[in-house]
C-alpha angles and dihedrals in degrees: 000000000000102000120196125251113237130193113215134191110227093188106170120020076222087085090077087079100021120121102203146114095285100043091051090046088060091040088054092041091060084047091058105039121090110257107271115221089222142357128229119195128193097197124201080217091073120063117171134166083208123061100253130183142167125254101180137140090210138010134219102221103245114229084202100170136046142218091059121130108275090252101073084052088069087052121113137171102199100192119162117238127222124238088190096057095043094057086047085058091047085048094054096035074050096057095052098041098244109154110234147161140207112232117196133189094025090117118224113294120232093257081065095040116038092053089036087059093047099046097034108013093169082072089206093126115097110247130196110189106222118208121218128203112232082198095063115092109254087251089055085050093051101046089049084058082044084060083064113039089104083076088062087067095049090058091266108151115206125213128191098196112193132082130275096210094033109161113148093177097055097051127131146198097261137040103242111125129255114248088235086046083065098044100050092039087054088048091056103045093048087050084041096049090049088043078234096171113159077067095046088054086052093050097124093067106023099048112088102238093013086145094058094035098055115012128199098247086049108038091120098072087057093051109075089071096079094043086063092031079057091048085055102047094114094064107025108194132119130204122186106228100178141009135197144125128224118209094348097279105063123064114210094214130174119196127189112208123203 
């Protein structure tokens, strides 16, 4: 059962209670998926100059922002981990001579959670919660997601979890788009759709609003993209599956990966 890899947006960790169009598209999603023997998961919430995952049995759920109504703070996604997949991934990351290390006891971050609970909230699906590095060239990031593309024949799903249009300090009251989030989002399904990616690794200078889109002190919310863009090399095709934008800044994007 060969699944697909998805990157999904996890915007607010709001989502986790929302009730809205986004939150029921990834609750039907999951509906609709195979079950998935286990679930990898490269988080923006993890950025590491050194390969990390987690090798754990079971997970604490991380509350790991603040300022959000008390209630998100009681939420947890209890989902076991799996040893076994975890030294698969340290095989593979082996064989290509990827330095990496197995963290126990960190607990799974909001970018794995919040979209896990929405998609699987039985949480009865193994997860490992995969770092990236926002200092690695996008072709490094994607070669690291192609050292892992086997799993996706053992019924492994992966999951980039950021934003592709991720800017805190632009954000305003209401949803409506920016006209450069747009743009950019426009930019990056058109190089997506054609797998073009010697212009997707140049996307810094040749995006219009890269800048705005993906901001230095927030690249790590658009990288995750080319880890589970790497896990789909084989296939290399991209479907859009859903569109939307929360307070203007941030695009709430799901990609399907073949």
């Amino acid at each position: 059962m060969k699944l697909p890899a998805l990157f999904i947006a996890h915007g607010s960790p709001l989502l986790a209670l929302e009730d809205n169009e986004y939150t029921r598209f990834l609750e039907k999603l999951g509906q609709e998926l195979p079950k998935p023997k286990g679930v990898v998961v490269f988080s923006a919430h993890w950025d590491s100059s050194e390969q990390l995952f987690t090798s754990d049995e079971r997970y604490e759920t991380l509350h790991d922002f603040y300022g959000f109504p008390q209630e998100m703070y009681g939420l947890t996604y209890p989902a076991p981990g799996d040893p076994g997949l975890a030294a698969r991934i340290a095989e593979l990351f082996a064989e290509h001579n990827l330095p990496c290390r197995a963290v126990s006891g960190r607990g799974l971050d909001h970018g794995v959670w919040v979209i896990l609970r929405r998609l699987f909230p039985e949480a009865d699906i193994p997860v490992v919660a995969l770092s990236v590095d926002s200092l690695r060239s996008p072709m490094e990031q994607y070669e690291i997601g192609r050292m892992l593309a086997p799993l996706r024949e053992e019924g492994v799903l992966f999951i980039g979890s950021g934003g592709l249009v991720h800017n805190l300090r632009l954000m305003k009251e209401d949803d409506g788009p920016e006209e450069w989030a747009l743009e950019f989002d426009a930019w990056i399904a058109e190089r997506l759709e054609g797998w073009k990616l010697e212009e997707l690794y140049h996307y810094d200078k040749l995006a219009p609003y890269a800048k705005e889109a993906v901001p230095s002190y927030g690249r790590e919310h658009f990288i995750p993209l080319f880890y589970a863009m790497g896990t789909a090399d084989s296939g290399r095709t991209a479907e859009r599956m859903f569109q939307a934008y929360q307070y203007g800044t941030l695009s709430l994007n799901c990609w399907k990966l073949g």
